[in-house]
Each structure stands twice: as structure tokens, then as C-alpha cells.
Amino acid sequence: MTVPSPPNPDMPPAQEGPLPPEEATAPEQGPPGAGVPDAFGRLWTPHRLAYIQGAGKPTGPGADEGCPFCVAPALTDEEALIVARGELVYAILNLYPYNSGHVLICPYRHLADYTELTGAESAEFADYTTRAIRALRAASGPHGFNIGMNLGTVAGAGIAAHLHQHVVPRWGGDTNFMPVVGRTRVLPQLLADTRKLLADAWPAE
């Protein structure tokens, strides 16, 4: 015996009886192609293909082996998405952010471990973390932050050879089913616009 499935509240109600003549002869809307329209929207994220295919990943641990954190300072701020430059460290937007305004604090020097920082680098590293928080608060008023480092590949570092600290702004309700179920993050602002917003809000000291 076949048991009918319960109605899906997300689907439009089925048409009962014959269609009116004007609907029966109405042409299919939208571009031609295979498939039947359903109740689901489509969020196309072709920019993530570069990440999936490994674009920008170093070929090795050396500074001359494609390290993006060594390449970025040689570019313009706009090209590299650099928010601010210090003497020993700089702040840059994450190209694949967890949230809009996801900033990375990086030393110019190619090193992998936090304990390898000099005293001067450590001081500016901490100072730029503080400035990033202030700039984000001034620009977009987040309710909180996730701040931290992943030291080593086993700890989750995507680019373990070059130390970097994450400063991720958080808002109430900013986590939903999209990253959990759909493995997709919905970002409401283009990276170039975010970079300018934070650069303009970056505190002088």
C-alpha cells in the first residue's frame, strides 16, 4: 500500500482540475532549459570556485613559495585588500571571510609561530588587533568578536607557514542554516567596499 506524503508547506499548492485556457497555453517563463521551477531560490557563488580549487595556496612553506601574506604587501591596498599598514605588521581582509569585516593581522616577516615574534612585533601585533576592533566597532557596530590564531595545520590553519590572527566581528542572529546545512556564507557587502569602510575608520593610534 502506498501512503501519500504529507503536504510540503514550502511548495505552492497543486493546481486541481483543468487549467484555465489562458494558463494552459501560456508560454514557460524564464530562459529555456531543462527542469521544472520549484519553491527554492538559488544562491550562486562562483567566486568560491577559486577557493575550492586551491587558488592562492602556497606551494611550500617558504616565503618565496607563493605565500599570499608575503605577496600582499607588494600590491596596492586596493589590490591586496589591505586595511592598514604598520612598521612591522599589517591588517588585511580575509579573502574568504567568516563574516563581513573579517580582518587578519599579519607580520611582514615570514614566520609560522607566535613565539617567533620579536618584542617589537608582538607589541604592534597586539596594537593592530586593538585597532581592528575599534575600526570595526566604529564602522559597523558588531555585538561581539571572535579573536584568535590557529597555529599549525593540525590546529586548522589554512596557511600555517605565515602567522596571522583572525578578528571576526559578530552580530546577534548572524548564524543561520546557510553555513551549517548549505556550506555557504551569505555576505551582504563586497570586499572592496568593506576594505574602504574599515580603512576610513582605522584609528591613527
PDB file of C-alpha atoms in Angstrom:
ATOM      1  CA  MET A   1       0.000   0.000   0.000  1.00  0.00           C
ATOM      2  CA  THR A   2       1.300   3.461  -0.884  1.00  0.00           C
ATOM      3  CA  VAL A   3       0.984   6.086   1.843  1.00  0.00           C
ATOM      4  CA  PRO A   4       0.701   9.622   0.475  1.00  0.00           C
ATOM      5  CA  SER A   5       3.343  12.059   1.696  1.00  0.00           C
ATOM      6  CA  PRO A   6       2.200  14.945   3.887  1.00  0.00           C
ATOM      7  CA  PRO A   7       1.939  18.290   2.075  1.00  0.00           C
ATOM      8  CA  ASN A   8       5.123  20.386   1.991  1.00  0.00           C
ATOM      9  CA  PRO A   9       4.353  23.878   3.373  1.00  0.00           C
ATOM     10  CA  ASP A  10       7.217  25.353   1.304  1.00  0.00           C
ATOM     11  CA  MET A  11       5.766  24.181  -2.006  1.00  0.00           C
ATOM     12  CA  PRO A  12       2.992  26.043  -3.833  1.00  0.00           C
ATOM     13  CA  PRO A  13      -0.413  24.311  -3.725  1.00  0.00           C
ATOM     14  CA  ALA A  14      -1.068  21.897  -6.557  1.00  0.00           C
ATOM     15  CA  GLN A  15      -3.498  23.006  -9.237  1.00  0.00           C
ATOM     16  CA  GLU A  16      -6.671  20.968  -9.093  1.00  0.00           C
ATOM     17  CA  GLY A  17      -8.769  20.386 -12.183  1.00  0.00           C
ATOM     18  CA  PRO A  18      -8.017  21.607 -15.708  1.00  0.00           C
ATOM     19  CA  LEU A  19      -6.050  24.816 -16.171  1.00  0.00           C
ATOM     20  CA  PRO A  20      -7.863  27.885 -17.485  1.00  0.00           C
ATOM     21  CA  PRO A  21      -7.346  28.237 -21.249  1.00  0.00           C
ATOM     22  CA  GLU A  22      -5.098  31.287 -20.879  1.00  0.00           C
ATOM     23  CA  GLU A  23      -2.818  29.423 -18.416  1.00  0.00           C
ATOM     24  CA  ALA A  24      -2.867  26.171 -20.368  1.00  0.00           C
ATOM     25  CA  THR A  25      -1.449  27.967 -23.390  1.00  0.00           C
ATOM     26  CA  ALA A  26       0.845  30.388 -21.529  1.00  0.00           C
ATOM     27  CA  PRO A  27       4.499  30.012 -22.551  1.00  0.00           C
ATOM     28  CA  GLU A  28       7.069  28.877 -19.954  1.00  0.00           C
ATOM     29  CA  GLN A  29       8.589  31.880 -18.170  1.00  0.00           C
ATOM     30  CA  GLY A  30      12.342  32.385 -17.897  1.00  0.00           C
ATOM     31  CA  PRO A  31      15.170  31.170 -20.124  1.00  0.00           C
ATOM     32  CA  PRO A  32      14.800  27.874 -21.977  1.00  0.00           C
ATOM     33  CA  GLY A  33      16.369  24.817 -20.403  1.00  0.00           C
ATOM     34  CA  ALA A  34      15.754  21.553 -18.618  1.00  0.00           C
ATOM     35  CA  GLY A  35      13.994  21.403 -15.277  1.00  0.00           C
ATOM     36  CA  VAL A  36      10.771  22.416 -13.635  1.00  0.00           C
ATOM     37  CA  PRO A  37      10.585  25.533 -11.420  1.00  0.00           C
ATOM     38  CA  ASP A  38      10.238  24.811  -7.713  1.00  0.00           C
ATOM     39  CA  ALA A  39       9.879  26.786  -4.500  1.00  0.00           C
ATOM     40  CA  PHE A  40      13.616  27.063  -3.833  1.00  0.00           C
ATOM     41  CA  GLY A  41      15.818  30.055  -4.592  1.00  0.00           C
ATOM     42  CA  ARG A  42      19.360  29.644  -5.909  1.00  0.00           C
ATOM     43  CA  LEU A  43      22.351  31.455  -4.404  1.00  0.00           C
ATOM     44  CA  TRP A  44      25.124  31.287  -6.977  1.00  0.00           C
ATOM     45  CA  THR A  45      28.639  31.713  -5.513  1.00  0.00           C
ATOM     46  CA  PRO A  46      31.065  31.240  -8.427  1.00  0.00           C
ATOM     47  CA  HIS A  47      33.757  33.224  -6.607  1.00  0.00           C
ATOM     48  CA  ARG A  48      34.161  30.284  -4.200  1.00  0.00           C
ATOM     49  CA  LEU A  49      35.347  28.046  -7.018  1.00  0.00           C
ATOM     50  CA  ALA A  50      38.813  29.593  -6.795  1.00  0.00           C
ATOM     51  CA  TYR A  51      38.955  28.649  -3.107  1.00  0.00           C
ATOM     52  CA  ILE A  52      37.733  25.114  -3.789  1.00  0.00           C
ATOM     53  CA  GLN A  53      40.360  24.670  -6.499  1.00  0.00           C
ATOM     54  CA  GLY A  54      43.112  25.923  -4.173  1.00  0.00           C
ATOM     55  CA  ALA A  55      43.878  29.289  -5.794  1.00  0.00           C
ATOM     56  CA  GLY A  56      46.302  31.404  -3.790  1.00  0.00           C
ATOM     57  CA  LYS A  57      47.552  28.488  -1.701  1.00  0.00           C
ATOM     58  CA  PRO A  58      51.322  28.324  -1.161  1.00  0.00           C
ATOM     59  CA  THR A  59      53.248  25.598  -2.942  1.00  0.00           C
ATOM     60  CA  GLY A  60      55.508  25.199   0.093  1.00  0.00           C
ATOM     61  CA  PRO A  61      56.386  26.718   3.473  1.00  0.00           C
ATOM     62  CA  GLY A  62      58.928  29.255   2.205  1.00  0.00           C
ATOM     63  CA  ALA A  63      58.291  32.967   1.745  1.00  0.00           C
ATOM     64  CA  ASP A  64      59.146  32.585  -1.962  1.00  0.00           C
ATOM     65  CA  GLU A  65      56.761  29.670  -2.498  1.00  0.00           C
ATOM     66  CA  GLY A  66      53.587  31.613  -3.168  1.00  0.00           C
ATOM     67  CA  CYS A  67      52.809  32.781   0.373  1.00  0.00           C
ATOM     68  CA  PRO A  68      49.903  35.251  -0.086  1.00  0.00           C
ATOM     69  CA  PHE A  69      50.826  37.119   3.112  1.00  0.00           C
ATOM     70  CA  CYS A  70      54.265  37.822   1.658  1.00  0.00           C
ATOM     71  CA  VAL A  71      52.848  38.801  -1.745  1.00  0.00           C
ATOM     72  CA  ALA A  72      50.129  41.145  -0.461  1.00  0.00           C
ATOM     73  CA  PRO A  73      52.319  43.982   0.899  1.00  0.00           C
ATOM     74  CA  ALA A  74      53.918  44.414  -2.546  1.00  0.00           C
ATOM     75  CA  LEU A  75      50.497  45.229  -4.044  1.00  0.00           C
ATOM     76  CA  THR A  76      48.395  48.340  -3.608  1.00  0.00           C
ATOM     77  CA  ASP A  77      45.997  48.442  -0.669  1.00  0.00           C
ATOM     78  CA  GLU A  78      43.051  48.124  -3.058  1.00  0.00           C
ATOM     79  CA  GLU A  79      44.509  45.138  -4.926  1.00  0.00           C
ATOM     80  CA  ALA A  80      45.503  43.259  -1.773  1.00  0.00           C
ATOM     81  CA  LEU A  81      42.521  44.357   0.361  1.00  0.00           C
ATOM     82  CA  ILE A  82      44.940  45.802   2.931  1.00  0.00           C
ATOM     83  CA  VAL A  83      43.152  47.912   5.528  1.00  0.00           C
ATOM     84  CA  ALA A  84      46.185  49.451   7.277  1.00  0.00           C
ATOM     85  CA  ARG A  85      49.983  49.144   7.241  1.00  0.00           C
ATOM     86  CA  GLY A  86      52.272  49.440  10.255  1.00  0.00           C
ATOM     87  CA  GLU A  87      56.038  49.222  10.546  1.00  0.00           C
ATOM     88  CA  LEU A  88      56.170  45.517  11.382  1.00  0.00           C
ATOM     89  CA  VAL A  89      52.629  44.223  10.818  1.00  0.00           C
ATOM     90  CA  TYR A  90      49.646  44.992   8.625  1.00  0.00           C
ATOM     91  CA  ALA A  91      45.873  44.395   8.616  1.00  0.00           C
ATOM     92  CA  ILE A  92      44.205  42.742   5.634  1.00  0.00           C
ATOM     93  CA  LEU A  93      40.738  41.431   4.862  1.00  0.00           C
ATOM     94  CA  ASN A  94      40.288  37.677   4.681  1.00  0.00           C
ATOM     95  CA  LEU A  95      39.563  36.823   1.049  1.00  0.00           C
ATOM     96  CA  TYR A  96      37.206  34.055   2.232  1.00  0.00           C
ATOM     97  CA  PRO A  97      35.621  35.657   5.325  1.00  0.00           C
ATOM     98  CA  TYR A  98      33.556  34.038   8.041  1.00  0.00           C
ATOM     99  CA  ASN A  99      31.648  37.324   8.334  1.00  0.00           C
ATOM    100  CA  SER A 100      31.784  40.722   6.641  1.00  0.00           C
ATOM    101  CA  GLY A 101      34.709  42.647   8.101  1.00  0.00           C
ATOM    102  CA  HIS A 102      36.819  39.555   8.877  1.00  0.00           C
ATOM    103  CA  VAL A 103      40.297  41.067   9.376  1.00  0.00           C
ATOM    104  CA  LEU A 104      43.662  39.301   9.574  1.00  0.00           C
ATOM    105  CA  ILE A 105      46.651  40.789  11.422  1.00  0.00           C
ATOM    106  CA  CYS A 106      49.917  39.630   9.827  1.00  0.00           C
ATOM    107  CA  PRO A 107      53.602  40.320  10.427  1.00  0.00           C
ATOM    108  CA  TYR A 108      55.536  41.287   7.320  1.00  0.00           C
ATOM    109  CA  ARG A 109      58.204  38.785   8.305  1.00  0.00           C
ATOM    110  CA  HIS A 110      57.552  35.227   7.129  1.00  0.00           C
ATOM    111  CA  LEU A 111      57.292  33.175  10.315  1.00  0.00           C
ATOM    112  CA  ALA A 112      54.988  30.409  11.445  1.00  0.00           C
ATOM    113  CA  ASP A 113      54.830  30.542  15.235  1.00  0.00           C
ATOM    114  CA  TYR A 114      53.669  33.197  17.668  1.00  0.00           C
ATOM    115  CA  THR A 115      56.744  32.617  19.822  1.00  0.00           C
ATOM    116  CA  GLU A 116      58.970  33.678  16.910  1.00  0.00           C
ATOM    117  CA  LEU A 117      57.766  37.284  17.073  1.00  0.00           C
ATOM    118  CA  THR A 118      60.194  39.828  18.449  1.00  0.00           C
ATOM    119  CA  GLY A 119      59.129  42.082  21.303  1.00  0.00           C
ATOM    120  CA  ALA A 120      58.504  44.952  18.889  1.00  0.00           C
ATOM    121  CA  GLU A 121      56.494  42.728  16.531  1.00  0.00           C
ATOM    122  CA  SER A 122      54.415  41.381  19.427  1.00  0.00           C
ATOM    123  CA  ALA A 123      53.619  44.915  20.608  1.00  0.00           C
ATOM    124  CA  GLU A 124      52.487  46.095  17.175  1.00  0.00           C
ATOM    125  CA  PHE A 125      50.646  42.805  16.579  1.00  0.00           C
ATOM    126  CA  ALA A 126      48.603  43.429  19.739  1.00  0.00           C
ATOM    127  CA  ASP A 127      48.160  47.112  18.908  1.00  0.00           C
ATOM    128  CA  TYR A 128      46.802  46.326  15.438  1.00  0.00           C
ATOM    129  CA  THR A 129      44.392  43.792  16.901  1.00  0.00           C
ATOM    130  CA  THR A 130      43.063  46.544  19.172  1.00  0.00           C
ATOM    131  CA  ARG A 131      42.794  48.989  16.271  1.00  0.00           C
ATOM    132  CA  ALA A 132      40.930  46.430  14.176  1.00  0.00           C
ATOM    133  CA  ILE A 133      38.348  46.023  16.944  1.00  0.00           C
ATOM    134  CA  ARG A 134      37.926  49.796  17.231  1.00  0.00           C
ATOM    135  CA  ALA A 135      37.629  50.258  13.464  1.00  0.00           C
ATOM    136  CA  LEU A 136      35.010  47.520  13.188  1.00  0.00           C
ATOM    137  CA  ARG A 137      33.015  48.963  16.088  1.00  0.00           C
ATOM    138  CA  ALA A 138      33.095  52.412  14.502  1.00  0.00           C
ATOM    139  CA  ALA A 139      32.216  51.139  11.020  1.00  0.00           C
ATOM    140  CA  SER A 140      29.583  48.502  11.657  1.00  0.00           C
ATOM    141  CA  GLY A 141      28.788  48.198  15.368  1.00  0.00           C
ATOM    142  CA  PRO A 142      29.239  44.443  15.918  1.00  0.00           C
ATOM    143  CA  HIS A 143      27.891  42.939  19.138  1.00  0.00           C
ATOM    144  CA  GLY A 144      30.997  40.846  19.779  1.00  0.00           C
ATOM    145  CA  PHE A 145      34.152  39.340  18.275  1.00  0.00           C
ATOM    146  CA  ASN A 146      35.980  36.089  17.755  1.00  0.00           C
ATOM    147  CA  ILE A 147      39.720  36.727  18.012  1.00  0.00           C
ATOM    148  CA  GLY A 148      42.433  34.115  17.757  1.00  0.00           C
ATOM    149  CA  MET A 149      45.112  32.171  15.895  1.00  0.00           C
ATOM    150  CA  ASN A 150      45.352  28.669  14.511  1.00  0.00           C
ATOM    151  CA  LEU A 151      48.976  27.595  14.989  1.00  0.00           C
ATOM    152  CA  GLY A 152      49.773  24.699  12.683  1.00  0.00           C
ATOM    153  CA  THR A 153      47.827  22.808  10.060  1.00  0.00           C
ATOM    154  CA  VAL A 154      46.537  20.331  12.644  1.00  0.00           C
ATOM    155  CA  ALA A 155      45.008  23.279  14.546  1.00  0.00           C
ATOM    156  CA  GLY A 156      43.101  24.417  11.458  1.00  0.00           C
ATOM    157  CA  ALA A 157      45.462  26.968   9.933  1.00  0.00           C
ATOM    158  CA  GLY A 158      44.761  27.319   6.214  1.00  0.00           C
ATOM    159  CA  ILE A 159      48.161  28.929   5.632  1.00  0.00           C
ATOM    160  CA  ALA A 160      50.241  27.622   8.522  1.00  0.00           C
ATOM    161  CA  ALA A 161      53.600  28.897   7.284  1.00  0.00           C
ATOM    162  CA  HIS A 162      52.782  32.576   7.883  1.00  0.00           C
ATOM    163  CA  LEU A 163      51.404  33.638  11.251  1.00  0.00           C
ATOM    164  CA  HIS A 164      48.112  35.556  11.193  1.00  0.00           C
ATOM    165  CA  GLN A 165      45.467  36.447  13.738  1.00  0.00           C
ATOM    166  CA  HIS A 166      41.745  36.488  12.982  1.00  0.00           C
ATOM    167  CA  VAL A 167      39.491  39.323  14.111  1.00  0.00           C
ATOM    168  CA  VAL A 168      35.920  38.314  13.247  1.00  0.00           C
ATOM    169  CA  PRO A 169      33.002  40.647  14.042  1.00  0.00           C
ATOM    170  CA  ARG A 170      29.794  39.002  15.241  1.00  0.00           C
ATOM    171  CA  TRP A 171      26.190  40.173  15.374  1.00  0.00           C
ATOM    172  CA  GLY A 172      23.221  38.645  17.133  1.00  0.00           C
ATOM    173  CA  GLY A 173      21.468  36.294  14.707  1.00  0.00           C
ATOM    174  CA  ASP A 174      24.318  36.240  12.172  1.00  0.00           C
ATOM    175  CA  THR A 175      24.491  32.422  12.234  1.00  0.00           C
ATOM    176  CA  ASN A 176      21.796  30.547  10.352  1.00  0.00           C
ATOM    177  CA  PHE A 177      21.239  27.375   8.373  1.00  0.00           C
ATOM    178  CA  MET A 178      23.245  28.507   5.317  1.00  0.00           C
ATOM    179  CA  PRO A 179      26.761  27.714   6.615  1.00  0.00           C
ATOM    180  CA  VAL A 180      25.541  24.732   8.668  1.00  0.00           C
ATOM    181  CA  VAL A 181      23.433  22.994   6.024  1.00  0.00           C
ATOM    182  CA  GLY A 182      24.383  24.700   2.768  1.00  0.00           C
ATOM    183  CA  ARG A 183      28.125  25.155   3.459  1.00  0.00           C
ATOM    184  CA  THR A 184      27.709  28.687   2.123  1.00  0.00           C
ATOM    185  CA  ARG A 185      28.236  32.033   3.822  1.00  0.00           C
ATOM    186  CA  VAL A 186      25.987  34.914   2.813  1.00  0.00           C
ATOM    187  CA  LEU A 187      27.911  38.192   2.840  1.00  0.00           C
ATOM    188  CA  PRO A 188      25.987  41.436   2.360  1.00  0.00           C
ATOM    189  CA  GLN A 189      28.904  43.638   1.307  1.00  0.00           C
ATOM    190  CA  LEU A 190      31.623  43.415  -1.342  1.00  0.00           C
ATOM    191  CA  LEU A 191      35.167  43.080  -0.025  1.00  0.00           C
ATOM    192  CA  ALA A 192      36.366  46.262  -1.737  1.00  0.00           C
ATOM    193  CA  ASP A 193      33.607  48.268  -0.042  1.00  0.00           C
ATOM    194  CA  THR A 194      34.378  46.697   3.329  1.00  0.00           C
ATOM    195  CA  ARG A 195      38.091  47.478   2.938  1.00  0.00           C
ATOM    196  CA  LYS A 196      37.417  51.168   2.274  1.00  0.00           C
ATOM    197  CA  LEU A 197      34.938  51.385   5.141  1.00  0.00           C
ATOM    198  CA  LEU A 198      37.447  49.956   7.617  1.00  0.00           C
ATOM    199  CA  ALA A 199      40.398  51.906   6.210  1.00  0.00           C
ATOM    200  CA  ASP A 200      38.449  55.135   6.693  1.00  0.00           C
ATOM    201  CA  ALA A 201      37.535  54.108  10.253  1.00  0.00           C
ATOM    202  CA  TRP A 202      41.034  52.871  11.184  1.00  0.00           C
ATOM    203  CA  PRO A 203      42.290  54.743  14.280  1.00  0.00           C
ATOM    204  CA  ALA A 204      45.500  56.699  13.874  1.00  0.00           C
ATOM    205  CA  GLU A 205      46.815  55.462  17.224  1.00  0.00           C
TER     206      GLU A 205
END
